[in-house]
Coordinates of C-alpha atoms and ligand atoms in Angstrom, one line a residue:
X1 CA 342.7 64.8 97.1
X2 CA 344.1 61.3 96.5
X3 CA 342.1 58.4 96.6
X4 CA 341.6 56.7 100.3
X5 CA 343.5 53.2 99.5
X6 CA 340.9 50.3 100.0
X7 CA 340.3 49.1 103.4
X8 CA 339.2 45.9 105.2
X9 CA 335.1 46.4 106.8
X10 CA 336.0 44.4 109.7
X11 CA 338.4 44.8 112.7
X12 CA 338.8 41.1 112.0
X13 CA 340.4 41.0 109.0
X14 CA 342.2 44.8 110.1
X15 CA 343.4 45.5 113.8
X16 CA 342.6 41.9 115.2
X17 CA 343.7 40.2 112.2
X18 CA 346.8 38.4 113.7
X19 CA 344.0 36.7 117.1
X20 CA 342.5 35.3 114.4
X21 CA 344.2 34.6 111.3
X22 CA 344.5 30.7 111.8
X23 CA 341.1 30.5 111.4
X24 CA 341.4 31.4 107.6
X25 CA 342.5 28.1 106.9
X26 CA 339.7 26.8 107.3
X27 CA 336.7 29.5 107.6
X28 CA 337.5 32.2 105.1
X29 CA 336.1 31.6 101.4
X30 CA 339.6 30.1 100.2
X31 CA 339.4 27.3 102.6
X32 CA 335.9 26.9 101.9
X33 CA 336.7 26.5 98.4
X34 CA 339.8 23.8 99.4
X35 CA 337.5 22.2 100.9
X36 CA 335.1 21.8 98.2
X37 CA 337.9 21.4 96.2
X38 CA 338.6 17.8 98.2
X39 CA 334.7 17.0 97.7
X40 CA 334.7 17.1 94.3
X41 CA 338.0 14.9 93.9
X42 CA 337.6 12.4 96.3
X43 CA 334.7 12.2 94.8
X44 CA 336.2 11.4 91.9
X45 CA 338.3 9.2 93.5
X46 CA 335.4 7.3 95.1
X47 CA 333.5 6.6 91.3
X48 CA 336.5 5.4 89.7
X49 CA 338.0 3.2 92.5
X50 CA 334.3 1.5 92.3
X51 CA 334.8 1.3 88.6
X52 CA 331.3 3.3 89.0
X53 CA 329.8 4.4 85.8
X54 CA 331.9 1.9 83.6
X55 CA 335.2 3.8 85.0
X56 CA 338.4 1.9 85.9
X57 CA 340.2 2.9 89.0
X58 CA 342.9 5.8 89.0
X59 CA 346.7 4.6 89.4
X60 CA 348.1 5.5 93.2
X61 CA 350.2 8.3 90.9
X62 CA 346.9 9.5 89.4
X63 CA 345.5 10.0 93.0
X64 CA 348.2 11.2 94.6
X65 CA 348.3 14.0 92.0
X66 CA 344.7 14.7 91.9
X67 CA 344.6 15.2 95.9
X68 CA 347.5 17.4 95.5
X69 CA 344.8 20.0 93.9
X70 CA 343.4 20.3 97.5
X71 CA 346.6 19.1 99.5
X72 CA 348.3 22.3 97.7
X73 CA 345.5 24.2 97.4
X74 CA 346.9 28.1 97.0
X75 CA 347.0 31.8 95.8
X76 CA 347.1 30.5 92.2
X77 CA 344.0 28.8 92.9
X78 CA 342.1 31.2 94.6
X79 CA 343.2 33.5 91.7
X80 CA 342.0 31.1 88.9
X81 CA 338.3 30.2 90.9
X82 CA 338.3 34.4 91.2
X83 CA 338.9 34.6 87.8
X84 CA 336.6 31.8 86.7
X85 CA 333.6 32.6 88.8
X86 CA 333.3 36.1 87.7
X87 CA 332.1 34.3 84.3
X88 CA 330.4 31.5 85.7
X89 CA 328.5 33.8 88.2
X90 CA 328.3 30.6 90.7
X91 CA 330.9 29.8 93.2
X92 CA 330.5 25.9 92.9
X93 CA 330.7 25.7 89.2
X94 CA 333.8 27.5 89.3
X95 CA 335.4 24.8 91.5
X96 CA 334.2 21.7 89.4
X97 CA 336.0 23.5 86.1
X98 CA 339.1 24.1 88.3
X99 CA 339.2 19.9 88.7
X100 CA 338.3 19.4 85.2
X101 CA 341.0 21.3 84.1
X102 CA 343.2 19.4 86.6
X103 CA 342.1 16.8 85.2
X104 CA 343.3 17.9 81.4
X105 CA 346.6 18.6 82.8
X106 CA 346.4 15.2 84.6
X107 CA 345.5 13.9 80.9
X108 CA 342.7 12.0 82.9
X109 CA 339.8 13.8 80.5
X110 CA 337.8 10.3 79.8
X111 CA 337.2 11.0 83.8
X112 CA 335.8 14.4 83.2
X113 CA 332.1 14.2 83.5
X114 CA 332.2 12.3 86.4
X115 CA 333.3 15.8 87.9
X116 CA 330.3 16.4 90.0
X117 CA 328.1 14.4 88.3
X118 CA 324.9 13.5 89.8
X119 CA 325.7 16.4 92.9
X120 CA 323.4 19.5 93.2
X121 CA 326.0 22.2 95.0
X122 CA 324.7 22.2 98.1
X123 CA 326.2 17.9 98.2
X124 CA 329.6 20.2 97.9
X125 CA 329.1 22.9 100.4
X126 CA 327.6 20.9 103.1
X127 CA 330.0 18.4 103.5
X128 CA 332.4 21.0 102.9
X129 CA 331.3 23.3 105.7
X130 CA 331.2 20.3 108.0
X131 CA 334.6 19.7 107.3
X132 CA 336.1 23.6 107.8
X133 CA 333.4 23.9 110.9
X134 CA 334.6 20.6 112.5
X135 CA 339.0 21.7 111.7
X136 CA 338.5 25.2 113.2
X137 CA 336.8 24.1 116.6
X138 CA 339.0 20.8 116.9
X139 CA 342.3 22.8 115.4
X140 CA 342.0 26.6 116.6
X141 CA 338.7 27.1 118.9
X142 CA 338.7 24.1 121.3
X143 CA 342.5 24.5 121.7
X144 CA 342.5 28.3 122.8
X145 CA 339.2 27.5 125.0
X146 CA 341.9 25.0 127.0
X147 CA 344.7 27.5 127.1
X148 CA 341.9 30.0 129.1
X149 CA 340.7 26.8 131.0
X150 CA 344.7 25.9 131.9
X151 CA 345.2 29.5 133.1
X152 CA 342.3 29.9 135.4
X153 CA 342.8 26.1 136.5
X154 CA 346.0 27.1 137.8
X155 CA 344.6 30.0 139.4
X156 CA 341.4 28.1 141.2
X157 CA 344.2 26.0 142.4
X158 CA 346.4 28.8 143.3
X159 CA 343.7 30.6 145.3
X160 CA 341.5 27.7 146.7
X161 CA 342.4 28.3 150.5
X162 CA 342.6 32.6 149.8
X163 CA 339.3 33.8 151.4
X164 CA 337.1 36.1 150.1
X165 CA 334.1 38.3 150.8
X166 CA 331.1 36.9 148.8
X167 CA 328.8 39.4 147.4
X168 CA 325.2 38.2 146.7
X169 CA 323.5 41.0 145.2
X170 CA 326.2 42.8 145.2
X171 CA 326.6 42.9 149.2
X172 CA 328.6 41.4 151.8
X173 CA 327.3 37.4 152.2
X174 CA 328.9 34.1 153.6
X175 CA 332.2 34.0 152.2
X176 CA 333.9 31.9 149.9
X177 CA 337.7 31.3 148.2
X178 CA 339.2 33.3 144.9
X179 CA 340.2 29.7 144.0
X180 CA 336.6 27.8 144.4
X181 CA 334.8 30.8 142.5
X182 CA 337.2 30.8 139.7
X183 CA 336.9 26.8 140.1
X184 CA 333.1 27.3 139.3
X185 CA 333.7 28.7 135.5
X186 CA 336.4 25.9 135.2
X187 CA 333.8 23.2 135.7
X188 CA 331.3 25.3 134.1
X189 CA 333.7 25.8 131.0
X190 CA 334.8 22.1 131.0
X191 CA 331.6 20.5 130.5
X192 CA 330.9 22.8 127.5
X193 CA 334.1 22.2 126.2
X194 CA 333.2 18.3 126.4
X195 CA 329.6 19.0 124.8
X196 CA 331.4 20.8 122.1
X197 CA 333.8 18.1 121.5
X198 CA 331.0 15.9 121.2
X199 CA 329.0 17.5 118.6
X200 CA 327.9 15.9 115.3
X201 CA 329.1 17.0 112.0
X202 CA 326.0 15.9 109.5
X203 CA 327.0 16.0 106.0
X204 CA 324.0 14.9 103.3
X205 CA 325.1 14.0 99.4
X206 CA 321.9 13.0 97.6
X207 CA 321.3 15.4 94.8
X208 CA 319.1 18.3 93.6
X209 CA 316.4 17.4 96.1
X210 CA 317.9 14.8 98.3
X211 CA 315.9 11.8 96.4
X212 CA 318.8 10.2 94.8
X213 CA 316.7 10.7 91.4
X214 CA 319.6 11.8 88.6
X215 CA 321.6 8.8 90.3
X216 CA 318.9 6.0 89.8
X217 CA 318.1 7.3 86.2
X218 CA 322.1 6.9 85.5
X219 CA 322.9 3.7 87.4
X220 CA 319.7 2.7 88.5
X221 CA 321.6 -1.1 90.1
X222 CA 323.8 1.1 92.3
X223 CA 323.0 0.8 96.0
X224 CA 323.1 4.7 95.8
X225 CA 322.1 5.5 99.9
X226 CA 325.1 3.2 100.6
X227 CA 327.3 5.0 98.2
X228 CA 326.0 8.1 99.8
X229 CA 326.6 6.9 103.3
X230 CA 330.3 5.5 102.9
X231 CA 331.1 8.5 100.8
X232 CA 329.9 10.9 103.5
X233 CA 331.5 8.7 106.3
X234 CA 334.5 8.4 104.5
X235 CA 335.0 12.1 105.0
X236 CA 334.9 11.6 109.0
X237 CA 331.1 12.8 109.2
X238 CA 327.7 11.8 110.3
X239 CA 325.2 10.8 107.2
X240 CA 322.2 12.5 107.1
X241 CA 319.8 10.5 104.9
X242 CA 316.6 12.4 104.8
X243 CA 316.8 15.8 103.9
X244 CA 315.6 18.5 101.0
X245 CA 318.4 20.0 98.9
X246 CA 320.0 20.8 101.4
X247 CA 321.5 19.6 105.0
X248 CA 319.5 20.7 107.6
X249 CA 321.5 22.4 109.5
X250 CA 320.8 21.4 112.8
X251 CA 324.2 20.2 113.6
X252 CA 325.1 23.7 113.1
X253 CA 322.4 25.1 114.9
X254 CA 323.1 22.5 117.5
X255 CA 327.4 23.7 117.5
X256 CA 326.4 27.5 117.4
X257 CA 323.7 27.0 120.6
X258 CA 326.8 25.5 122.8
X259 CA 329.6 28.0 121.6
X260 CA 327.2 30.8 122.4
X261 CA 326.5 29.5 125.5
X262 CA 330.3 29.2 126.6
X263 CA 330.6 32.8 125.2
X264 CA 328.3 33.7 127.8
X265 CA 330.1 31.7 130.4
X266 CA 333.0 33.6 129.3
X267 CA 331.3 37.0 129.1
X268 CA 330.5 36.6 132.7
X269 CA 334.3 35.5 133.7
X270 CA 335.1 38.8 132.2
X271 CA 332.6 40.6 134.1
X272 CA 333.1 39.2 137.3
X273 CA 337.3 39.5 136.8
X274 CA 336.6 43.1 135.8
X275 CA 334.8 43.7 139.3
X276 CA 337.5 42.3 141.4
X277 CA 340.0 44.4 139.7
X278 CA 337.6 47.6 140.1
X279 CA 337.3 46.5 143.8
X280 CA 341.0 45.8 144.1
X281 CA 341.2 42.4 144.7
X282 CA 343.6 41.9 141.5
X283 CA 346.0 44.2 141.0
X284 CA 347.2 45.0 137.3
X285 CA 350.6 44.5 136.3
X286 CA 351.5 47.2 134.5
X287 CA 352.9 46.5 130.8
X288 CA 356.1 48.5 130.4
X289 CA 355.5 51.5 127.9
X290 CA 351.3 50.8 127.7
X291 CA 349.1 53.7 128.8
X292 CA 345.9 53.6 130.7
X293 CA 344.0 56.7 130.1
X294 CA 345.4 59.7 127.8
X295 CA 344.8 62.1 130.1
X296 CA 344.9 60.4 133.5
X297 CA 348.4 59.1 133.6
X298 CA 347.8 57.7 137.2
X299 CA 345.5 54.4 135.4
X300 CA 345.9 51.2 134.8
X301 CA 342.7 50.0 132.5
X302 CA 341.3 46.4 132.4
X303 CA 341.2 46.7 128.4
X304 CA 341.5 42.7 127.7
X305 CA 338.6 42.2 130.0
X306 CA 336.4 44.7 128.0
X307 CA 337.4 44.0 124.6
X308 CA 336.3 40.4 125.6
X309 CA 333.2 41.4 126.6
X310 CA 333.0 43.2 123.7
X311 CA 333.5 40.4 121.3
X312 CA 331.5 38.2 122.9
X313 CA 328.4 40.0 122.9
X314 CA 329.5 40.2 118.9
X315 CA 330.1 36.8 118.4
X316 CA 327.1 35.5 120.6
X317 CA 325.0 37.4 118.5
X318 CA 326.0 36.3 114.9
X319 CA 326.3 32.7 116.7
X320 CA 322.6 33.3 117.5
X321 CA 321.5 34.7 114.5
X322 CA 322.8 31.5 112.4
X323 CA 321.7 29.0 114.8
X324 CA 318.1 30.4 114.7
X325 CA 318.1 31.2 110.7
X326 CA 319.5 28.1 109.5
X327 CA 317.1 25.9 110.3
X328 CA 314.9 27.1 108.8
X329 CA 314.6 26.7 104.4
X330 CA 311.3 28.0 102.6
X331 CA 310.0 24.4 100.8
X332 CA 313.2 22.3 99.1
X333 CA 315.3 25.1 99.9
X334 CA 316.1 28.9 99.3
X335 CA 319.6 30.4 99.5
X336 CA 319.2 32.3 102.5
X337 CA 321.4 29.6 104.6
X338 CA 324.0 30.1 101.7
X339 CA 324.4 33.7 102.4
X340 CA 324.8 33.5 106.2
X341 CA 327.0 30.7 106.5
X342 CA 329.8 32.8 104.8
X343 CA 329.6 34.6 108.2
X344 CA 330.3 31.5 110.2
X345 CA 334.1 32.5 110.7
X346 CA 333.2 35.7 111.9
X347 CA 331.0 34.5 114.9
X348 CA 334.4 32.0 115.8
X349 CA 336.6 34.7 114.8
X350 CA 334.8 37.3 117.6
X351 CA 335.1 34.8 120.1
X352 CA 338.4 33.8 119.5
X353 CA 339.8 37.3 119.8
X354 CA 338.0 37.2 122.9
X355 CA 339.6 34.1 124.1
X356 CA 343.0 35.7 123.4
X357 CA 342.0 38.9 125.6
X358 CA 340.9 36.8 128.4
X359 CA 344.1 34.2 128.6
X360 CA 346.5 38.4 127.8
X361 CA 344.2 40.0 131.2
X362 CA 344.5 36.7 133.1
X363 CA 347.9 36.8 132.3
X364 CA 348.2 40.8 133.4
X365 CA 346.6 40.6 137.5
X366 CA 348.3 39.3 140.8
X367 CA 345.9 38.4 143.5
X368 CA 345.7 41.3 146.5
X369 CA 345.6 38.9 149.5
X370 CA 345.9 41.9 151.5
X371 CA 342.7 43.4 150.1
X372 CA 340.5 40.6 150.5
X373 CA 341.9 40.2 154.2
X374 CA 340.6 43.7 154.8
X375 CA 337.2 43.3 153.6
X376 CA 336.6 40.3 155.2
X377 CA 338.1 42.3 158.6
X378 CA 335.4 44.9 158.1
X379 CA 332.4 42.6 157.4
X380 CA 331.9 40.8 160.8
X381 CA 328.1 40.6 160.5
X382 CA 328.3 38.2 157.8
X383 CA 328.7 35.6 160.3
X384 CA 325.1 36.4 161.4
X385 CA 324.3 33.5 159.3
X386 CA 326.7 31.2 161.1
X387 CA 325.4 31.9 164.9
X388 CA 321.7 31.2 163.6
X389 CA 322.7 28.3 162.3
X390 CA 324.2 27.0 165.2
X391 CA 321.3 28.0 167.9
X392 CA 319.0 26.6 165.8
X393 CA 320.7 23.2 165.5
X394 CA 321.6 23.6 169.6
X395 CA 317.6 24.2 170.0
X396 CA 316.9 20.5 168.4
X397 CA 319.3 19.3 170.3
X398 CA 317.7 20.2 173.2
X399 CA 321.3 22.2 174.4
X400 CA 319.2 25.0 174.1
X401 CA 316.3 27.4 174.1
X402 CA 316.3 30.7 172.5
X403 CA 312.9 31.3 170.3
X404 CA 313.8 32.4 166.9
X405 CA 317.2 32.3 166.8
X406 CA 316.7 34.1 163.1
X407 CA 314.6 36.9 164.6
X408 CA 317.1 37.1 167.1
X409 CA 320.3 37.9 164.9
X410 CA 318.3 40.0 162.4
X411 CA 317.7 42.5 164.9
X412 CA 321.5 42.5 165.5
X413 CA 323.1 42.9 162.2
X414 CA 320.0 43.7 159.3
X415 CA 321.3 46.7 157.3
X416 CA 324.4 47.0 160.3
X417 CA 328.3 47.0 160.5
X418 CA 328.9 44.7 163.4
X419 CA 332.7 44.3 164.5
X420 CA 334.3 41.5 166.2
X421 CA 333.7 42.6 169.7
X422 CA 330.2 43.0 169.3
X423 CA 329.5 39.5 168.3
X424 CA 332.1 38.2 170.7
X425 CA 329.9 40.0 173.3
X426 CA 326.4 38.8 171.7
X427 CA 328.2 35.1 171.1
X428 CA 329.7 35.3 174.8
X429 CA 326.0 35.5 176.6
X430 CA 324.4 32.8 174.2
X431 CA 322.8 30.4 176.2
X432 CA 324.2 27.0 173.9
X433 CA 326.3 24.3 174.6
X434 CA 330.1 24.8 175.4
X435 CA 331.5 23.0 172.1
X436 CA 329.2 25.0 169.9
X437 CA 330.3 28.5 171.5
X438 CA 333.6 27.6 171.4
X439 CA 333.5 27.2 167.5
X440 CA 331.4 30.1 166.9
X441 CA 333.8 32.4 169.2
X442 CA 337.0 31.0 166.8
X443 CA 334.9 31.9 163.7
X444 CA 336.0 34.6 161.8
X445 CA 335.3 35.9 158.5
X446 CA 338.0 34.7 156.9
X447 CA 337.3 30.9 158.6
X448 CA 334.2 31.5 157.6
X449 CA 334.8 29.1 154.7
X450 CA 332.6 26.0 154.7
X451 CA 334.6 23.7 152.2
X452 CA 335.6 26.0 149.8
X453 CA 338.7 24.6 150.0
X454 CA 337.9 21.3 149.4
X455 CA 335.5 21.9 146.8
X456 CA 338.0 23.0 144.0
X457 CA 339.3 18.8 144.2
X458 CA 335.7 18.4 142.4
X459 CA 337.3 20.0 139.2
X460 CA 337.8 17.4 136.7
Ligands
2SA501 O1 323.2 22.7 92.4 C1 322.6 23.9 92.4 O2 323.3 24.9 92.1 C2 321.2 23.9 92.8 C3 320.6 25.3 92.7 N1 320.8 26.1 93.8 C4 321.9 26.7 94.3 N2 322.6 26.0 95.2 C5 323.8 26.5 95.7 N3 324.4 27.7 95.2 C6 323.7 28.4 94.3 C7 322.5 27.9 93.8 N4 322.0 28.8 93.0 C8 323.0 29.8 92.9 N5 324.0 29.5 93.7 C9 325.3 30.3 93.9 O3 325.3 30.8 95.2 C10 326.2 32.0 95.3 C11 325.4 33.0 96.0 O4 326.3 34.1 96.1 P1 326.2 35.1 97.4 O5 324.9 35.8 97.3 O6 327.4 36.0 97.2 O7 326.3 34.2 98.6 C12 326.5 32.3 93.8 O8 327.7 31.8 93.5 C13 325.4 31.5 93.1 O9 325.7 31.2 91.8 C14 319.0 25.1 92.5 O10 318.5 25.8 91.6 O11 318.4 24.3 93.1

């Protein structure tokens, strides 16, 4: 028997790899290390352009070649930190030797121990992570969230005046638009895209224990938090000033809270779009040579729905499991929050392929106009609500006086199928004013509307 050829864990990095593959520039352990890579030398970079330590700035040349370890950060590297960490036996050290020996080749060593000097690790890989975490939701998450947004705009717009049953608990209530429901998720969606956007990426740098204490003993003159601060802000993040080894984490837990939450948001569009198709209000559009079922060649399957709901579920719950476990770090820190945040990209990457399924099935229905007409047709009693309504407001008025006007249509049309004749009849005998008769004998079902209509103008 030959040997089964080595194969990737996770449908991530197998089946879905091509959903989700642009978030490996910035998620996966080789853009981690980049990242840490551009740390360490514009750290560098920072010392010697403040002539820190006795140093004398770097030539633009210098610099320029220096950032090009990060800029052009590739395969070679990721080979040589492979190579370098399976003899240093810790991930961060391997990165500082790959800038010292930049450095040799730069012939910059009189700059060598300044490599990471006074940083514990964690001053790397926080700053680091904030930096990958805040590129994949600007670059890749946040973008695809708009394309989904864009596409059910279009359709909320699309659909605003099409009527539709409602279905409170699942039965026939006061009806509503396909555009104004789908409008609901949009707005829904839209504010947690703008909470997202909003979120703070905190980034610490203040050594083994967050006290500054190797950087006093070396320069103890240095205004070190102000170093610290411009250093961290430099890199386009929030300082955090007061923390143990490590960053807290809350900014995460904070990022992971919202996305989860707009997973859920999704998880429910999914849901709910997978209901209208089973109750034919969308109809699939076939994709030419795709099969539904393999042994029911009639089907037509709502796949993208379920593998978004699916992946959803997945991501919300590594999105959870971070959020809740980071915060957390027994005394000055353990390395518990190390170990899970090397799973960050898979919580994005699950909801990103489930992004991508959403926009494919919103992409793959038309809208059966017909099919919500004929519901509506067959759910006159829903407008049981409307005539109550009206007597009641006809009693204040003193246009009329029927007692319990509720009472009154509950014993009509509780539990009943009422038709249009029967309520023309009951509305016909009503003993209320002219005008309001009139506009309950024109309702219909599918007038029914309220200002569903108008409501989809309140998307921003
Ligand atoms: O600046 C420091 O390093 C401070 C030091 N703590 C550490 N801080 C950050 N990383 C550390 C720490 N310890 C280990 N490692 C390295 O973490 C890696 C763990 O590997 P894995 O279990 O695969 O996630 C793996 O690469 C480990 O070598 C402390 O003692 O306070």
């Amino acid at each position: 028997m030959t040997e089964f050829p080595a194969q990737p864990l996770s449908p991530l990095d197998g089946r879905y790899r091509p959903a989700v593959t642009a978030l490996g520039e910035y998620l996966s352990e080789a853009g981690l290390n980049r990242a840490r890579v551009q740390v360490e030398v514009e750290w560098l970079v920072y010392l010697t352009e403040h002539s820190m330590f006795g140093s004398s700035p770097l030539t633009p040349a210098e610099i320029e070649q220096l950032r090009a370890l990060y800029l052009d950060f590739g395969q070679a590297d990721i080979d040589w930190l492979a190579e370098k960490e399976a003899v240093t036996r810790h991930d961060v050290k391997a990165v500082e030797y790959l800038v010292r020996h930049r450095l040799s080749e730069l012939g910059l060593d009189r700059i060598a121990e300044l490599t990471h000097i006074a940083c514990t690790s964690e001053d790397i890989n926080n700053l680091s992570y904030a930096l990958t975490v805040s590129q994949a939701v600007r670059a890749i998450w946040l973008p695809k969230l708009r394309l989904v947004l864009d596409s059910l705009r279009t359709k909320a717009v699309d659909f605003r005046a099409v009527p539709m049953l409602a279905r409170t608990h699942g039965q026939p209530a006061t009806p509503t638009t396909m555009g104004r429901e789908l409008a609901v998720t949009v707005y829904r969606l839209e504010r947690m895209a703008l909470q997202i956007e909003a979120n703070e990426y905190l980034g610490k740098f203040s050594g083994a224990t967050g006290t500054f204490a190797a950087h006093v003993v070396a320069d103890p003159d240095a205004d070190w938090p102000a170093i610290s601060r411009e250093f961290v802000e430099g890199l386009g993040l929030d300082w955090n000033p007061l923390t143990t080894q490590i960053e807290s984490h809350d900014w995460q837990a904070e990022l992971y809270g919202k996305i989860s939450h707009a997973n859920r948001v999704l998880h429910n569009l999914a849901t709910d779009m997978w209901t209208y198709i089973s109750i034919g209000y969308f109809r699939q559009i076939p994709v030419a040579g795709a099969t539904g079922s393999s042994t029911m060649p009639h089907k037509v399957n709502p796949i993208r729905f379920e593998n978004a709901e699916a992946n959803l579920e997945l991501s919300s719950a590594i999105l959870d499991s971070l959020a809740a476990t980071l915060v957390t770090s027994r005394l000055q820190r353990d390395l518990t929050d190390s170990s899970a945040q090397r799973n960050i990209g898979v919580g994005f990457g699950h909801s990103l392929l489930a992004l991508d399924n959403i926009l494919g099935g919103l992409g793959q229905i038309d809208l059966a106009e017909d099919v919500l007409a004929a519901d509506l047709d067959h759910n006159w009693e829903v407008l049981a609500e409307a005539i109550q309504t009206v007597i009641r407001a006809e009693v204040t008025a003193g246009r009329s006086s029927i007692e319990d006007p509720y009472a009154l249509l509950k014993e009509l049309t509780r539990g009943k199928r009422l038709g249009q004749a029967e309520l023309v009849e009951f509305v016909s005998k009503l003993d209320i004013g002219d005008a309001a008769k009139q506009r309950l004998l024109e309702l219909t079902p599918a007038t029914y509307l309220g200002l569903s209509d108008d409501l989809v103008d309140y998307l921003p």
